[in-house]
PDB file of C-alpha atoms in Angstrom:
ATOM      1  CA  GLN A   1      -0.032   0.010   0.124  1.00  0.00           C
ATOM      2  CA  GLN A   2       1.491   3.479  -0.970  1.00  0.00           C
ATOM      3  CA  GLN A   3       1.598   5.605   2.027  1.00  0.00           C
ATOM      4  CA  VAL A   4       2.228   8.783   0.048  1.00  0.00           C
ATOM      5  CA  LYS A   5       0.440   9.248  -3.328  1.00  0.00           C
ATOM      6  CA  GLN A   6       2.202  11.614  -5.618  1.00  0.00           C
ATOM      7  CA  SER A   7       1.088  13.184  -8.815  1.00  0.00           C
ATOM      8  CA  PRO A   8       1.688  13.901 -11.613  1.00  0.00           C
ATOM      9  CA  GLN A   9       4.168  11.281 -12.604  1.00  0.00           C
ATOM     10  CA  SER A  10       5.750  13.583 -15.230  1.00  0.00           C
ATOM     11  CA  LEU A  11       5.347  17.371 -15.840  1.00  0.00           C
ATOM     12  CA  ILE A  12       6.637  19.627 -18.700  1.00  0.00           C
ATOM     13  CA  VAL A  13       6.735  23.298 -17.982  1.00  0.00           C
ATOM     14  CA  GLN A  14       7.934  26.288 -20.080  1.00  0.00           C
ATOM     15  CA  LYS A  15      10.884  28.338 -18.589  1.00  0.00           C
ATOM     16  CA  GLY A  16       9.354  30.987 -16.297  1.00  0.00           C
ATOM     17  CA  GLY A  17       6.187  28.967 -15.612  1.00  0.00           C
ATOM     18  CA  ILE A  18       4.935  27.498 -12.402  1.00  0.00           C
ATOM     19  CA  SER A  19       5.479  23.858 -11.622  1.00  0.00           C
ATOM     20  CA  ILE A  20       3.084  22.153  -9.240  1.00  0.00           C
ATOM     21  CA  ILE A  21       3.476  18.806  -7.651  1.00  0.00           C
ATOM     22  CA  ASN A  22       0.809  17.319  -5.407  1.00  0.00           C
ATOM     23  CA  CYS A  23       0.905  14.684  -2.718  1.00  0.00           C
ATOM     24  CA  ALA A  24      -1.621  13.142  -0.422  1.00  0.00           C
ATOM     25  CA  TYR A  25      -1.436  10.912   2.658  1.00  0.00           C
ATOM     26  CA  GLU A  26      -3.801   9.030   5.044  1.00  0.00           C
ATOM     27  CA  ASN A  27      -1.893   8.290   8.120  1.00  0.00           C
ATOM     28  CA  THR A  28      -2.423  11.010  10.777  1.00  0.00           C
ATOM     29  CA  ALA A  29       0.778   9.921  12.463  1.00  0.00           C
ATOM     30  CA  PHE A  30       2.867  11.742   9.819  1.00  0.00           C
ATOM     31  CA  ASP A  31       3.870  15.003  11.126  1.00  0.00           C
ATOM     32  CA  TYR A  32       6.897  16.087   8.934  1.00  0.00           C
ATOM     33  CA  PHE A  33       6.841  16.494   5.209  1.00  0.00           C
ATOM     34  CA  PRO A  34      10.088  16.981   3.330  1.00  0.00           C
ATOM     35  CA  TRP A  35      10.599  17.477  -0.418  1.00  0.00           C
ATOM     36  CA  TYR A  36      13.577  16.144  -2.322  1.00  0.00           C
ATOM     37  CA  GLN A  37      15.109  16.858  -5.521  1.00  0.00           C
ATOM     38  CA  GLN A  38      17.074  14.108  -7.322  1.00  0.00           C
ATOM     39  CA  PHE A  39      19.270  14.433 -10.401  1.00  0.00           C
ATOM     40  CA  PRO A  40      20.295  11.439 -12.640  1.00  0.00           C
ATOM     41  CA  GLY A  41      23.014   9.416 -10.951  1.00  0.00           C
ATOM     42  CA  LYS A  42      22.770  11.360  -7.688  1.00  0.00           C
ATOM     43  CA  GLY A  43      21.172  10.716  -4.347  1.00  0.00           C
ATOM     44  CA  PRO A  44      18.216  12.931  -3.350  1.00  0.00           C
ATOM     45  CA  ALA A  45      18.795  16.256  -1.724  1.00  0.00           C
ATOM     46  CA  LEU A  46      16.547  18.034   0.623  1.00  0.00           C
ATOM     47  CA  LEU A  47      14.759  20.876  -0.972  1.00  0.00           C
ATOM     48  CA  ILE A  48      12.218  22.310   1.621  1.00  0.00           C
ATOM     49  CA  ALA A  49      10.117  20.742   4.477  1.00  0.00           C
ATOM     50  CA  ILE A  50       7.028  21.701   6.453  1.00  0.00           C
ATOM     51  CA  ARG A  51       5.364  20.731   9.668  1.00  0.00           C
ATOM     52  CA  PRO A  52       1.524  20.464   9.655  1.00  0.00           C
ATOM     53  CA  ASP A  53       1.123  23.352  12.104  1.00  0.00           C
ATOM     54  CA  VAL A  54       1.702  25.737   9.266  1.00  0.00           C
ATOM     55  CA  SER A  55      -0.136  26.038   5.898  1.00  0.00           C
ATOM     56  CA  GLU A  56       2.649  27.473   3.798  1.00  0.00           C
ATOM     57  CA  LYS A  57       6.373  27.669   3.748  1.00  0.00           C
ATOM     58  CA  LYS A  58       8.574  29.436   1.236  1.00  0.00           C
ATOM     59  CA  GLU A  59      12.212  29.375   0.478  1.00  0.00           C
ATOM     60  CA  GLY A  60      13.232  31.362  -2.539  1.00  0.00           C
ATOM     61  CA  ARG A  61      11.301  29.991  -5.632  1.00  0.00           C
ATOM     62  CA  PHE A  62      10.068  26.928  -3.803  1.00  0.00           C
ATOM     63  CA  THR A  63       6.816  26.878  -1.780  1.00  0.00           C
ATOM     64  CA  ILE A  64       5.073  24.229   0.061  1.00  0.00           C
ATOM     65  CA  SER A  65       1.346  24.471   0.629  1.00  0.00           C
ATOM     66  CA  PHE A  66      -0.220  22.277   3.257  1.00  0.00           C
ATOM     67  CA  ASN A  67      -3.927  21.364   3.830  1.00  0.00           C
ATOM     68  CA  LYS A  68      -4.048  19.444   7.093  1.00  0.00           C
ATOM     69  CA  SER A  69      -7.784  18.639   6.783  1.00  0.00           C
ATOM     70  CA  ALA A  70      -7.531  17.216   3.500  1.00  0.00           C
ATOM     71  CA  LYS A  71      -4.211  15.511   4.221  1.00  0.00           C
ATOM     72  CA  GLN A  72      -2.566  16.951   1.069  1.00  0.00           C
ATOM     73  CA  PHE A  73       0.500  19.046   0.444  1.00  0.00           C
ATOM     74  CA  SER A  74       2.009  20.459  -2.632  1.00  0.00           C
ATOM     75  CA  LEU A  75       5.260  21.884  -4.089  1.00  0.00           C
ATOM     76  CA  HIS A  76       5.061  25.066  -6.200  1.00  0.00           C
ATOM     77  CA  ILE A  77       8.290  25.936  -8.155  1.00  0.00           C
ATOM     78  CA  MET A  78       7.859  29.540  -9.297  1.00  0.00           C
ATOM     79  CA  ASP A  79       9.815  30.967 -12.330  1.00  0.00           C
ATOM     80  CA  SER A  80      10.800  27.508 -13.345  1.00  0.00           C
ATOM     81  CA  GLN A  81      14.349  27.192 -14.934  1.00  0.00           C
ATOM     82  CA  PRO A  82      15.947  24.498 -16.983  1.00  0.00           C
ATOM     83  CA  GLY A  83      18.243  23.667 -14.200  1.00  0.00           C
ATOM     84  CA  ASP A  84      15.202  22.646 -12.170  1.00  0.00           C
ATOM     85  CA  SER A  85      14.688  19.654 -14.433  1.00  0.00           C
ATOM     86  CA  ALA A  86      14.994  16.780 -12.124  1.00  0.00           C
ATOM     87  CA  THR A  87      12.865  14.187 -10.313  1.00  0.00           C
ATOM     88  CA  TYR A  88      10.962  15.506  -7.224  1.00  0.00           C
ATOM     89  CA  PHE A  89       9.842  13.330  -4.291  1.00  0.00           C
ATOM     90  CA  CYS A  90       7.571  14.187  -1.399  1.00  0.00           C
ATOM     91  CA  ALA A  91       8.017  12.268   1.777  1.00  0.00           C
ATOM     92  CA  ALA A  92       6.247  11.875   5.016  1.00  0.00           C
ATOM     93  CA  ILE A  93       7.741  10.999   8.500  1.00  0.00           C
ATOM     94  CA  SER A  94       5.992   9.689  11.430  1.00  0.00           C
ATOM     95  CA  ASN A  95       5.792  11.443  14.814  1.00  0.00           C
ATOM     96  CA  THR A  96       7.985   8.621  16.194  1.00  0.00           C
ATOM     97  CA  GLY A  97      10.696   9.501  13.808  1.00  0.00           C
ATOM     98  CA  ASN A  98      11.245   5.980  12.617  1.00  0.00           C
ATOM     99  CA  GLN A  99       8.742   5.578   9.665  1.00  0.00           C
ATOM    100  CA  PHE A 100       9.693   7.304   6.484  1.00  0.00           C
ATOM    101  CA  TYR A 101       7.674   7.005   3.336  1.00  0.00           C
ATOM    102  CA  PHE A 102       8.509   8.650  -0.051  1.00  0.00           C
ATOM    103  CA  GLY A 103       6.176   9.263  -2.898  1.00  0.00           C
ATOM    104  CA  THR A 104       6.718   7.758  -6.357  1.00  0.00           C
ATOM    105  CA  GLY A 105       8.311  10.771  -7.845  1.00  0.00           C
ATOM    106  CA  THR A 106       7.584  13.452 -10.474  1.00  0.00           C
ATOM    107  CA  SER A 107       9.996  13.846 -13.352  1.00  0.00           C
ATOM    108  CA  LEU A 108      10.005  17.650 -14.172  1.00  0.00           C
ATOM    109  CA  THR A 109      11.247  19.032 -17.488  1.00  0.00           C
ATOM    110  CA  VAL A 110      11.660  22.653 -18.062  1.00  0.00           C
ATOM    111  CA  ILE A 111      11.762  23.721 -21.681  1.00  0.00           C
ATOM    112  CA  PRO A 112      13.931  26.675 -22.498  1.00  0.00           C
TER     113      PRO A 112
ATOM    114  CA  GLU B   1      32.890  18.945   4.161  1.00  0.00           C
ATOM    115  CA  ALA B   2      33.074  15.475   2.638  1.00  0.00           C
ATOM    116  CA  GLY B   3      29.762  13.946   1.668  1.00  0.00           C
ATOM    117  CA  VAL B   4      28.613  10.357   2.144  1.00  0.00           C
ATOM    118  CA  ALA B   5      30.606   7.989   0.343  1.00  0.00           C
ATOM    119  CA  GLN B   6      29.488   4.718  -1.047  1.00  0.00           C
ATOM    120  CA  SER B   7      31.174   1.757  -2.841  1.00  0.00           C
ATOM    121  CA  PRO B   8      30.968   0.231  -5.157  1.00  0.00           C
ATOM    122  CA  ARG B   9      29.034   2.498  -7.500  1.00  0.00           C
ATOM    123  CA  TYR B  10      27.834  -0.409  -9.697  1.00  0.00           C
ATOM    124  CA  LYS B  11      27.611  -4.126  -9.213  1.00  0.00           C
ATOM    125  CA  ILE B  12      26.324  -6.884 -11.461  1.00  0.00           C
ATOM    126  CA  ILE B  13      25.728 -10.283 -10.022  1.00  0.00           C
ATOM    127  CA  GLU B  14      23.695 -13.341 -10.724  1.00  0.00           C
ATOM    128  CA  LYS B  15      20.808 -14.366  -8.670  1.00  0.00           C
ATOM    129  CA  ARG B  16      21.493 -16.503  -5.647  1.00  0.00           C
ATOM    130  CA  GLN B  17      24.976 -14.862  -5.239  1.00  0.00           C
ATOM    131  CA  SER B  18      25.980 -12.585  -2.357  1.00  0.00           C
ATOM    132  CA  VAL B  19      26.764  -9.050  -2.524  1.00  0.00           C
ATOM    133  CA  ALA B  20      27.741  -6.233   0.068  1.00  0.00           C
ATOM    134  CA  PHE B  21      27.637  -2.468  -0.157  1.00  0.00           C
ATOM    135  CA  TRP B  22      29.666  -0.081   1.960  1.00  0.00           C
ATOM    136  CA  CYS B  23      28.793   3.500   3.235  1.00  0.00           C
ATOM    137  CA  ASN B  24      30.732   6.054   5.138  1.00  0.00           C
ATOM    138  CA  PRO B  25      28.704   8.798   6.631  1.00  0.00           C
ATOM    139  CA  ILE B  26      29.518  12.463   7.111  1.00  0.00           C
ATOM    140  CA  SER B  27      31.945  12.917  10.020  1.00  0.00           C
ATOM    141  CA  GLY B  28      30.007  13.439  13.152  1.00  0.00           C
ATOM    142  CA  HIS B  29      26.705  12.105  11.957  1.00  0.00           C
ATOM    143  CA  ALA B  30      25.191   9.762  14.478  1.00  0.00           C
ATOM    144  CA  THR B  31      22.331   8.507  12.422  1.00  0.00           C
ATOM    145  CA  LEU B  32      22.727   6.455   9.278  1.00  0.00           C
ATOM    146  CA  TYR B  33      19.988   5.117   6.927  1.00  0.00           C
ATOM    147  CA  TRP B  34      19.873   2.538   4.141  1.00  0.00           C
ATOM    148  CA  TYR B  35      17.389   2.942   1.356  1.00  0.00           C
ATOM    149  CA  GLN B  36      16.262   0.741  -1.531  1.00  0.00           C
ATOM    150  CA  GLN B  37      15.294   2.705  -4.722  1.00  0.00           C
ATOM    151  CA  ILE B  38      13.749   0.655  -7.482  1.00  0.00           C
ATOM    152  CA  LEU B  39      13.750   2.155 -10.816  1.00  0.00           C
ATOM    153  CA  GLY B  40      10.818   4.604 -11.300  1.00  0.00           C
ATOM    154  CA  GLN B  41      10.030   4.606  -7.452  1.00  0.00           C
ATOM    155  CA  GLY B  42      10.861   6.642  -4.393  1.00  0.00           C
ATOM    156  CA  PRO B  43      13.378   5.389  -2.013  1.00  0.00           C
ATOM    157  CA  LYS B  44      12.205   2.850   0.558  1.00  0.00           C
ATOM    158  CA  LEU B  45      13.814   2.988   3.958  1.00  0.00           C
ATOM    159  CA  LEU B  46      15.451  -0.425   4.920  1.00  0.00           C
ATOM    160  CA  ILE B  47      17.091   0.419   8.167  1.00  0.00           C
ATOM    161  CA  GLN B  48      17.949   3.310  10.509  1.00  0.00           C
ATOM    162  CA  PHE B  49      21.012   3.294  12.868  1.00  0.00           C
ATOM    163  CA  GLN B  50      21.662   5.709  15.742  1.00  0.00           C
ATOM    164  CA  ASN B  51      25.408   5.139  16.430  1.00  0.00           C
ATOM    165  CA  ASN B  52      25.750   1.254  16.339  1.00  0.00           C
ATOM    166  CA  GLY B  53      22.418   0.527  17.480  1.00  0.00           C
ATOM    167  CA  VAL B  54      19.313  -0.159  15.171  1.00  0.00           C
ATOM    168  CA  VAL B  55      16.434   2.406  15.540  1.00  0.00           C
ATOM    169  CA  ASP B  56      14.157   0.632  12.918  1.00  0.00           C
ATOM    170  CA  ASP B  57      14.549  -2.085  10.601  1.00  0.00           C
ATOM    171  CA  SER B  58      10.750  -2.997  10.058  1.00  0.00           C
ATOM    172  CA  GLN B  59      11.175  -2.873   6.266  1.00  0.00           C
ATOM    173  CA  LEU B  60      14.366  -4.926   5.933  1.00  0.00           C
ATOM    174  CA  PRO B  61      13.686  -8.316   4.451  1.00  0.00           C
ATOM    175  CA  LYS B  62      15.645 -10.115   7.207  1.00  0.00           C
ATOM    176  CA  ASP B  63      15.656 -13.467   5.525  1.00  0.00           C
ATOM    177  CA  ARG B  64      18.160 -12.264   2.947  1.00  0.00           C
ATOM    178  CA  PHE B  65      19.324  -8.678   3.914  1.00  0.00           C
ATOM    179  CA  SER B  66      21.474  -7.748   6.932  1.00  0.00           C
ATOM    180  CA  ALA B  67      23.207  -4.597   7.889  1.00  0.00           C
ATOM    181  CA  GLU B  68      25.752  -3.646  10.533  1.00  0.00           C
ATOM    182  CA  ARG B  69      27.411  -0.478  11.810  1.00  0.00           C
ATOM    183  CA  LEU B  70      29.816  -1.974  14.317  1.00  0.00           C
ATOM    184  CA  LYS B  71      31.865   0.974  15.382  1.00  0.00           C
ATOM    185  CA  GLY B  72      29.149   3.553  14.984  1.00  0.00           C
ATOM    186  CA  VAL B  73      30.717   5.043  11.753  1.00  0.00           C
ATOM    187  CA  ASP B  74      30.933   2.875   8.553  1.00  0.00           C
ATOM    188  CA  SER B  75      28.147   0.583   7.666  1.00  0.00           C
ATOM    189  CA  THR B  76      27.709  -2.376   5.371  1.00  0.00           C
ATOM    190  CA  LEU B  77      24.532  -3.759   3.861  1.00  0.00           C
ATOM    191  CA  LYS B  78      24.558  -7.473   2.685  1.00  0.00           C
ATOM    192  CA  ILE B  79      22.250  -9.341   0.420  1.00  0.00           C
ATOM    193  CA  GLN B  80      22.572 -13.106   0.707  1.00  0.00           C
ATOM    194  CA  PRO B  81      21.226 -14.750  -1.677  1.00  0.00           C
ATOM    195  CA  ALA B  82      20.147 -12.077  -4.211  1.00  0.00           C
ATOM    196  CA  LYS B  83      16.970 -12.322  -6.164  1.00  0.00           C
ATOM    197  CA  LEU B  84      16.050 -10.665  -9.453  1.00  0.00           C
ATOM    198  CA  GLU B  85      13.750  -8.236  -7.659  1.00  0.00           C
ATOM    199  CA  ASP B  86      16.691  -6.886  -5.602  1.00  0.00           C
ATOM    200  CA  SER B  87      17.877  -4.940  -8.620  1.00  0.00           C
ATOM    201  CA  ALA B  88      17.752  -1.350  -7.474  1.00  0.00           C
ATOM    202  CA  VAL B  89      19.963   1.538  -6.326  1.00  0.00           C
ATOM    203  CA  TYR B  90      20.873   1.247  -2.826  1.00  0.00           C
ATOM    204  CA  LEU B  91      21.170   4.630  -1.086  1.00  0.00           C
ATOM    205  CA  CYS B  92      22.969   5.475   2.242  1.00  0.00           C
ATOM    206  CA  ALA B  93      22.278   8.755   3.994  1.00  0.00           C
ATOM    207  CA  SER B  94      23.320  10.214   7.288  1.00  0.00           C
ATOM    208  CA  SER B  95      22.099  12.928   9.688  1.00  0.00           C
ATOM    209  CA  LEU B  96      23.148  14.417  12.889  1.00  0.00           C
ATOM    210  CA  ARG B  97      20.291  13.040  14.850  1.00  0.00           C
ATOM    211  CA  PRO B  98      17.720  10.375  14.333  1.00  0.00           C
ATOM    212  CA  GLY B  99      14.013  11.056  13.937  1.00  0.00           C
ATOM    213  CA  GLY B 100      14.103  12.415  10.306  1.00  0.00           C
ATOM    214  CA  ARG B 101      13.811  16.063  11.304  1.00  0.00           C
ATOM    215  CA  ASP B 102      17.543  16.842  10.745  1.00  0.00           C
ATOM    216  CA  THR B 103      18.588  17.096   7.033  1.00  0.00           C
ATOM    217  CA  GLN B 104      19.459  13.684   5.703  1.00  0.00           C
ATOM    218  CA  TYR B 105      22.417  13.726   3.266  1.00  0.00           C
ATOM    219  CA  PHE B 106      22.474  11.151   0.549  1.00  0.00           C
ATOM    220  CA  GLY B 107      25.387   9.455  -1.035  1.00  0.00           C
ATOM    221  CA  PRO B 108      25.350   8.648  -4.782  1.00  0.00           C
ATOM    222  CA  GLY B 109      24.188   5.149  -4.311  1.00  0.00           C
ATOM    223  CA  THR B 110      25.113   1.732  -5.526  1.00  0.00           C
ATOM    224  CA  ARG B 111      23.337   0.422  -8.604  1.00  0.00           C
ATOM    225  CA  LEU B 112      22.849  -3.389  -8.201  1.00  0.00           C
ATOM    226  CA  THR B 113      21.862  -5.490 -11.182  1.00  0.00           C
ATOM    227  CA  VAL B 114      20.859  -9.088 -10.484  1.00  0.00           C
ATOM    228  CA  LEU B 115      20.823 -11.386 -13.596  1.00  0.00           C
TER     229      LEU B 115
END
């Protein structure tokens, strides 16, 4: 059973556009939600993370929106650049800190 | 600051053979994680160590997988015997503290192909 559902599987955006990736979860024991960026041949790298007590967190061009009641969260990449082309994973971590679940990933391509 | 080191980077074996992967975390990081990433999927946590003790290994297939971190620094992950479905990238990550709130730094991974 997939603990964290991620969509879309792939996304193509024009340079300067907004990229939006969505994730959903069911387990209310999750209380920390990071996003990772992964380039081919590399390990994932933490991009931004949020706790459920806030509805939005912004770092530069990256914003997480969090809807606790709907158990959904999303990553918005503003002014998308070709260098943002990568695979993005959402994740959820339990309040005990020993259960980690990643989404299935979104392959983002930003066209110049 | 040196990153997480893993070796080998690539390994090809036949099914039923054994294989071992090595990880050296960032200096001073007490927590070490092993993940399995099957092509087209997100990483799946196999085991989490705090120093040389196991925090969680609930998703480690213990009939064939084993991991150790004897001196609380380097770690090895072993598969014995390997199956075709074990073909994946095995990622090692480390963080200062356990619990997932500290940033995890990932190594480049070991790509395993089981024929």
